[in-house]
């Protein structure tokens, strides 16, 4: 049989991966009261293979980091303890598990914030209301409060403590969420960041916050346990940039100084079900610049993933919706078996089973 590039082994720092298929971080909104629940044990262990890399759903670093109902956190002792059996279940099956550290910034409202205060951001520019992914309701965003320069070290400290907590919970490492219009992206992107201090203006200044977060976490847990997710080309949550390629190149070049394990980059194409928007942009310049492991995500199927690995365009490919709906995705790719269809209506519901752990495996369909 011909070799399947996605199923070839790969050494990522000290981690020996048995294949190149990564579970992308996926918000599922089933962590009641911001505490991970026992039903996540089955969800993540279903998607674990020996030597496979999983990235946990976006996980809040503090009580100001929240913007969505029932998303997990890792800033309290209770949350850390709740993560432990989930991490243990992944490790028992031989998986490698990273926790994605998240602060939503202005993508929030008073109801999610301690004492009903304004969400914090790089700016005081509010977001316009949006129809939620469910299509059922409108997400209302409260006007944010621009962080003072002297407050920024506290937020960086929150990231540091969250990274420490993730290691205490048993995770193998952390991924810093620097994508999709959330707090770190709100500093990096010039469509959002209108600051005039050392955290605004030039590309170097706008990236300062992101790199200070990286530095703090590397100092806390070691560069060999740290990855970052970036989306320079994305406009999600009104977070576009006038020169995304320059932003991506500046970040990949700067990250090399810290020697972090991986860079997880979102492809410059928006993927909606049944439709792909091709763009003239490519991640190749960033791939060539970054010295660590390079992961790409964004609407890949089996064939595209295999081509990306075979050509050296990326080291690993992250899959979101396909992995959500196919807990045995590596096996299906190995056999080139048909895939379950995902149901967008159950992506963000609080149900502990439906659309979560009830997608069938190949053997149960035989």
Coordinates of C-alpha atoms in Angstrom, one line a residue:
X1 CA 0.0 0.0 0.0
X2 CA 1.2 3.5 -0.7
X3 CA 2.3 5.5 2.3
X4 CA -0.3 8.0 3.6
X5 CA 1.5 11.2 4.5
X6 CA -1.0 12.2 7.2
X7 CA -0.3 8.8 8.9
X8 CA 3.5 9.1 9.0
X9 CA 5.2 9.6 12.4
X10 CA 6.6 12.9 13.4
X11 CA 8.9 14.1 16.3
X12 CA 7.6 17.4 17.8
X13 CA 10.2 18.4 20.3
X14 CA 10.2 15.7 22.9
X15 CA 6.9 14.3 21.8
X16 CA 6.8 11.3 19.4
X17 CA 3.6 11.6 17.3
X18 CA 2.4 8.5 15.5
X19 CA 0.6 10.6 12.8
X20 CA 0.1 14.2 11.6
X21 CA -3.6 14.6 12.3
X22 CA -4.3 17.0 15.2
X23 CA -7.6 17.6 17.0
X24 CA -8.1 21.3 16.6
X25 CA -9.4 23.3 19.7
X26 CA -13.2 23.4 19.5
X27 CA -15.5 25.4 21.7
X28 CA -18.4 23.1 22.7
X29 CA -20.0 25.0 25.6
X30 CA -20.6 22.0 27.8
X31 CA -18.5 23.1 30.8
X32 CA -21.3 24.1 33.2
X33 CA -20.4 27.1 35.3
X34 CA -17.0 27.3 33.5
X35 CA -16.0 24.0 35.1
X36 CA -15.0 21.0 32.9
X37 CA -17.5 18.2 33.2
X38 CA -17.1 14.4 33.4
X39 CA -18.8 14.0 30.0
X40 CA -15.6 15.6 28.5
X41 CA -13.7 12.5 29.6
X42 CA -15.5 10.4 26.9
X43 CA -15.5 13.1 24.3
X44 CA -11.7 13.6 24.4
X45 CA -10.8 9.9 24.9
X46 CA -13.0 8.9 21.9
X47 CA -10.7 11.2 19.8
X48 CA -7.5 9.9 21.3
X49 CA -5.0 7.6 19.5
X50 CA -1.7 6.5 20.8
X51 CA 0.8 9.2 19.8
X52 CA -1.9 11.6 18.6
X53 CA -1.9 15.3 19.5
X54 CA -5.1 16.9 20.8
X55 CA -5.6 20.5 21.6
X56 CA -8.3 21.2 24.2
X57 CA -11.1 23.7 23.7
X58 CA -10.4 27.3 24.4
X59 CA -10.0 27.7 28.1
X60 CA -10.4 30.9 30.0
X61 CA -7.4 32.3 32.0
X62 CA -9.4 34.4 34.5
X63 CA -12.8 35.6 35.5
X64 CA -12.5 38.5 33.0
X65 CA -11.7 36.1 30.1
X66 CA -15.3 34.9 29.5
X67 CA -17.6 35.7 26.6
X68 CA -19.6 32.5 25.9
X69 CA -21.8 30.4 28.1
X70 CA -20.5 27.2 29.7
X71 CA -16.9 27.4 28.4
X72 CA -14.2 26.0 30.6
X73 CA -11.6 27.9 32.7
X74 CA -8.4 27.0 34.4
X75 CA -8.0 29.9 36.9
X76 CA -9.5 28.2 40.0
X77 CA -8.5 25.1 42.0
X78 CA -11.9 23.5 41.2
X79 CA -11.3 23.9 37.5
X80 CA -7.8 22.4 37.7
X81 CA -9.1 19.4 39.6
X82 CA -12.0 19.0 37.1
X83 CA -9.5 18.9 34.2
X84 CA -7.4 16.1 35.8
X85 CA -9.6 13.1 35.0
X86 CA -10.1 14.3 31.4
X87 CA -6.3 14.7 30.9
X88 CA -5.7 11.3 32.6
X89 CA -8.2 9.6 30.1
X90 CA -6.3 11.0 27.1
X91 CA -2.9 9.9 28.6
X92 CA -4.3 6.4 29.4
X93 CA -4.8 6.0 25.6
X94 CA -1.4 7.3 24.8
X95 CA -2.4 10.8 23.6
X96 CA -0.6 14.1 23.9
X97 CA -2.8 16.8 25.3
X98 CA -2.4 20.6 25.1
X99 CA -4.6 23.2 26.8
X100 CA -5.5 26.3 24.7
X101 CA -5.3 29.4 26.9
X102 CA -7.9 32.0 26.0
X103 CA -9.0 35.6 26.9
X104 CA -11.9 36.8 24.8
X105 CA -11.2 40.5 25.4
X106 CA -14.0 42.7 23.9
X107 CA -15.9 39.6 22.6
X108 CA -18.1 39.7 25.7
X109 CA -20.7 41.6 27.6
X110 CA -21.4 42.8 31.1
X111 CA -23.3 39.6 31.9
X112 CA -20.1 37.5 31.6
X113 CA -17.9 39.9 33.5
X114 CA -17.2 40.1 37.3
X115 CA -19.5 42.6 38.9
X116 CA -21.0 43.4 35.5
X117 CA -18.0 45.5 34.5
X118 CA -17.0 46.3 30.9
X119 CA -14.9 43.7 29.1
X120 CA -11.3 44.7 28.7
X121 CA -9.5 45.1 25.4
X122 CA -6.8 47.0 23.6
X123 CA -9.4 49.5 22.6
X124 CA -12.7 51.0 23.7
X125 CA -14.3 50.4 20.2
X126 CA -17.3 48.2 20.6
X127 CA -18.2 45.2 18.4
X128 CA -21.4 45.3 16.3
X129 CA -24.0 42.7 17.3
X130 CA -23.8 39.4 15.4
X131 CA -26.1 36.5 14.7
X132 CA -24.6 33.6 16.6
X133 CA -23.3 30.5 14.8
X134 CA -26.5 28.7 15.9
X135 CA -28.5 31.3 13.9
X136 CA -31.0 31.3 16.8
X137 CA -30.0 34.5 18.6
X138 CA -28.0 37.7 18.4
X139 CA -24.8 38.0 20.4
X140 CA -24.8 41.4 22.2
X141 CA -21.4 42.9 23.0
X142 CA -20.9 45.5 25.6
X143 CA -18.6 48.5 24.9
X144 CA -15.1 47.4 26.1
X145 CA -12.7 49.3 28.4
X146 CA -9.3 50.1 27.1
X147 CA -6.6 48.5 29.3
X148 CA -4.3 51.0 30.9
X149 CA -0.6 50.4 30.3
X150 CA -0.1 49.7 33.9
X151 CA -2.8 47.0 33.9
X152 CA -1.3 44.9 31.1
X153 CA 1.3 43.1 33.3
X154 CA -1.6 41.7 35.4
X155 CA -3.2 40.2 32.4
X156 CA 0.1 38.7 31.3
X157 CA 0.4 37.3 34.9
X158 CA -3.0 35.7 34.5
X159 CA -1.7 33.9 31.4
X160 CA 1.3 32.7 33.3
X161 CA -0.7 31.3 36.2
X162 CA -3.1 29.6 33.8
X163 CA -0.1 27.9 32.1
X164 CA 1.2 26.8 35.5
X165 CA -2.3 25.5 36.3
X166 CA -2.5 23.6 33.0
X167 CA 0.7 21.7 33.8
X168 CA -0.6 21.0 37.3
X169 CA -3.8 19.5 35.7
X170 CA -1.5 17.2 33.8
X171 CA -1.5 18.8 30.3
X172 CA 1.6 18.2 28.3
X173 CA 1.7 21.8 27.3
X174 CA -0.3 24.9 26.4
X175 CA -1.4 26.7 23.2
X176 CA -1.8 30.4 23.5
X177 CA -4.9 31.6 21.7
X178 CA -3.7 34.5 19.6
X179 CA -6.3 34.2 16.8
X180 CA -9.8 35.0 15.7
X181 CA -10.3 38.5 17.2
X182 CA -9.9 37.6 20.8
X183 CA -7.7 39.7 23.2
X184 CA -4.2 38.9 21.9
X185 CA -5.5 39.4 18.3
X186 CA -7.2 42.7 19.4
X187 CA -3.7 44.0 20.2
X188 CA -2.0 42.7 17.1
X189 CA -4.5 43.8 14.4
X190 CA -4.5 47.5 13.3
X191 CA -8.3 47.4 12.5
X192 CA -8.8 47.0 16.3
X193 CA -5.8 48.5 18.0
X194 CA -5.9 52.3 18.1
X195 CA -3.5 52.8 21.0
X196 CA -0.9 55.5 21.1
X197 CA 1.3 53.9 23.9
X198 CA 4.0 51.3 23.5
X199 CA 1.3 48.7 22.8
X200 CA -0.1 50.5 19.7
X201 CA 0.9 52.0 16.4
X202 CA 3.9 50.1 14.8
X203 CA 3.8 46.4 14.1
X204 CA 6.4 45.9 16.8
X205 CA 4.3 47.7 19.3
X206 CA 1.1 45.9 18.4
X207 CA 2.8 42.5 18.8
X208 CA 4.4 43.5 22.1
X209 CA 1.5 42.1 24.2
X210 CA 1.5 38.8 22.4
X211 CA 5.2 38.3 22.7
X212 CA 5.2 39.3 26.4
X213 CA 2.6 36.6 27.0
X214 CA 4.8 34.1 25.2
X215 CA 7.8 35.1 27.2
X216 CA 6.0 34.8 30.5
X217 CA 4.6 31.4 29.7
X218 CA 7.9 30.1 28.4
X219 CA 9.6 31.4 31.6
X220 CA 6.9 29.6 33.6
X221 CA 6.7 26.1 32.0
X222 CA 9.5 25.9 29.4
X223 CA 9.5 26.7 25.6
X224 CA 9.3 22.9 24.8
X225 CA 5.7 22.9 26.2
X226 CA 4.4 26.1 24.4
X227 CA 2.6 26.6 21.1
X228 CA 0.6 29.5 19.8
X229 CA -2.4 29.8 17.4
X230 CA -2.4 32.8 15.0
X231 CA -4.8 34.0 12.3
X232 CA -3.2 37.0 10.6
X233 CA -5.5 36.8 7.5
X234 CA -8.8 36.3 9.4
X235 CA -11.3 39.1 9.9
X236 CA -13.3 37.2 12.6
X237 CA -14.9 39.6 15.2
X238 CA -14.0 42.6 13.1
X239 CA -10.3 42.0 13.6
X240 CA -8.7 42.5 10.2
X241 CA -5.3 43.9 9.5
X242 CA -4.1 46.1 6.7
X243 CA -1.0 43.9 6.0
X244 CA -1.7 40.4 7.3
X245 CA 1.4 38.8 5.6
X246 CA 3.7 41.3 7.3
X247 CA 2.0 40.6 10.6
X248 CA 2.4 36.8 10.2
X249 CA 6.0 37.1 9.2
X250 CA 6.9 39.5 12.1
X251 CA 5.3 37.1 14.5
X252 CA 6.9 33.9 13.2
X253 CA 10.3 35.6 13.1
X254 CA 9.9 37.0 16.6
X255 CA 8.7 33.7 18.0
X256 CA 11.9 32.0 17.0
X257 CA 13.7 34.0 19.7
X258 CA 11.7 32.1 22.4
X259 CA 12.2 28.7 20.8
X260 CA 8.6 27.6 21.3
X261 CA 7.5 24.2 20.2
X262 CA 4.9 25.0 17.5
X263 CA 3.0 27.7 15.6
X264 CA -0.6 26.8 14.7
X265 CA -1.7 29.0 11.8
X266 CA -5.2 29.5 10.4
X267 CA -5.2 29.3 6.6
X268 CA -6.1 32.5 4.7
X269 CA -9.4 31.2 3.5
X270 CA -12.8 31.1 5.1
X271 CA -14.4 27.8 5.0
X272 CA -18.2 27.5 5.3
X273 CA -20.1 24.2 4.8
X274 CA -20.2 23.3 1.2
X275 CA -18.1 26.2 0.1
X276 CA -14.4 27.1 -0.1
X277 CA -13.2 30.6 -0.8
X278 CA -9.7 30.3 -2.4
X279 CA -7.4 33.3 -1.7
X280 CA -4.1 34.3 -3.4
X281 CA -2.4 34.2 0.0
X282 CA -0.3 31.4 1.4
X283 CA 1.2 30.4 4.7
X284 CA 4.4 29.3 3.0
X285 CA 6.4 32.5 3.9
X286 CA 5.5 32.0 7.5
X287 CA 6.2 28.3 7.3
X288 CA 9.7 29.0 5.9
X289 CA 10.4 31.6 8.6
X290 CA 9.3 29.7 11.7
X291 CA 11.9 27.2 13.1
X292 CA 9.6 25.0 15.2
X293 CA 6.8 22.6 14.2
X294 CA 4.3 24.3 11.8
X295 CA 0.6 23.3 12.0
X296 CA -2.1 24.6 9.6
X297 CA -5.8 24.5 10.0
X298 CA -8.7 25.6 7.8
X299 CA -11.0 23.4 5.9
X300 CA -8.6 20.6 5.1
X301 CA -9.9 17.3 3.8
X302 CA -7.9 14.1 3.5
X303 CA -6.4 14.8 0.1
X304 CA -5.5 18.3 0.9
X305 CA -3.9 17.3 4.2
X306 CA -1.9 14.6 2.5
X307 CA -0.6 17.0 -0.1
X308 CA 0.3 19.6 2.5
X309 CA 2.4 17.1 4.4
X310 CA 3.9 15.5 1.3
X311 CA 5.0 18.8 -0.1
X312 CA 6.5 20.0 3.1
X313 CA 4.0 22.9 3.3
X314 CA 3.2 21.9 6.9
X315 CA 4.4 19.4 9.5
X316 CA 0.9 18.7 11.0
X317 CA -2.7 19.4 9.9
X318 CA -5.4 20.3 12.5
X319 CA -9.0 19.1 11.9
X320 CA -12.0 20.6 13.6
X321 CA -15.4 19.8 12.2
X322 CA -14.3 16.6 10.6
X323 CA -12.8 15.3 13.9
X324 CA -15.8 16.5 15.9
X325 CA -18.1 14.3 13.7
X326 CA -15.6 11.4 13.3
X327 CA -14.0 10.5 16.6
X328 CA -12.0 7.8 14.7
X329 CA -10.8 10.2 12.0
X330 CA -7.2 8.8 11.7
X331 CA -8.7 5.3 11.1
X332 CA -11.1 6.6 8.5
X333 CA -8.3 8.5 6.7
X334 CA -6.2 5.3 6.8
X335 CA -9.0 3.3 5.1
X336 CA -10.3 6.2 3.0
X337 CA -13.6 5.4 4.6
X338 CA -16.7 7.6 4.3
X339 CA -17.1 10.3 6.9
X340 CA -20.0 11.1 9.2
X341 CA -21.7 14.5 8.4
X342 CA -21.4 17.0 11.1
X343 CA -24.5 18.8 12.5
X344 CA -23.9 22.5 13.0
X345 CA -27.1 22.7 15.1
X346 CA -25.4 20.7 17.9
X347 CA -22.0 22.4 17.9
X348 CA -22.8 24.8 20.8
X349 CA -25.6 23.1 22.9
X350 CA -25.2 22.2 26.5
X351 CA -26.3 18.6 25.9
X352 CA -23.8 16.2 27.4
X353 CA -24.3 13.6 24.7
X354 CA -26.2 14.8 21.6
X355 CA -23.7 16.1 18.9
X356 CA -20.9 15.5 21.4
X357 CA -20.2 11.8 22.1
X358 CA -22.9 10.1 20.0
X359 CA -21.2 10.3 16.5
X360 CA -20.7 6.7 15.4
X361 CA -17.4 4.9 15.0
X362 CA -16.7 2.8 11.9
X363 CA -17.0 -0.5 13.7
X364 CA -20.4 0.5 15.1
X365 CA -21.6 1.1 11.5
X366 CA -20.5 -2.3 10.2

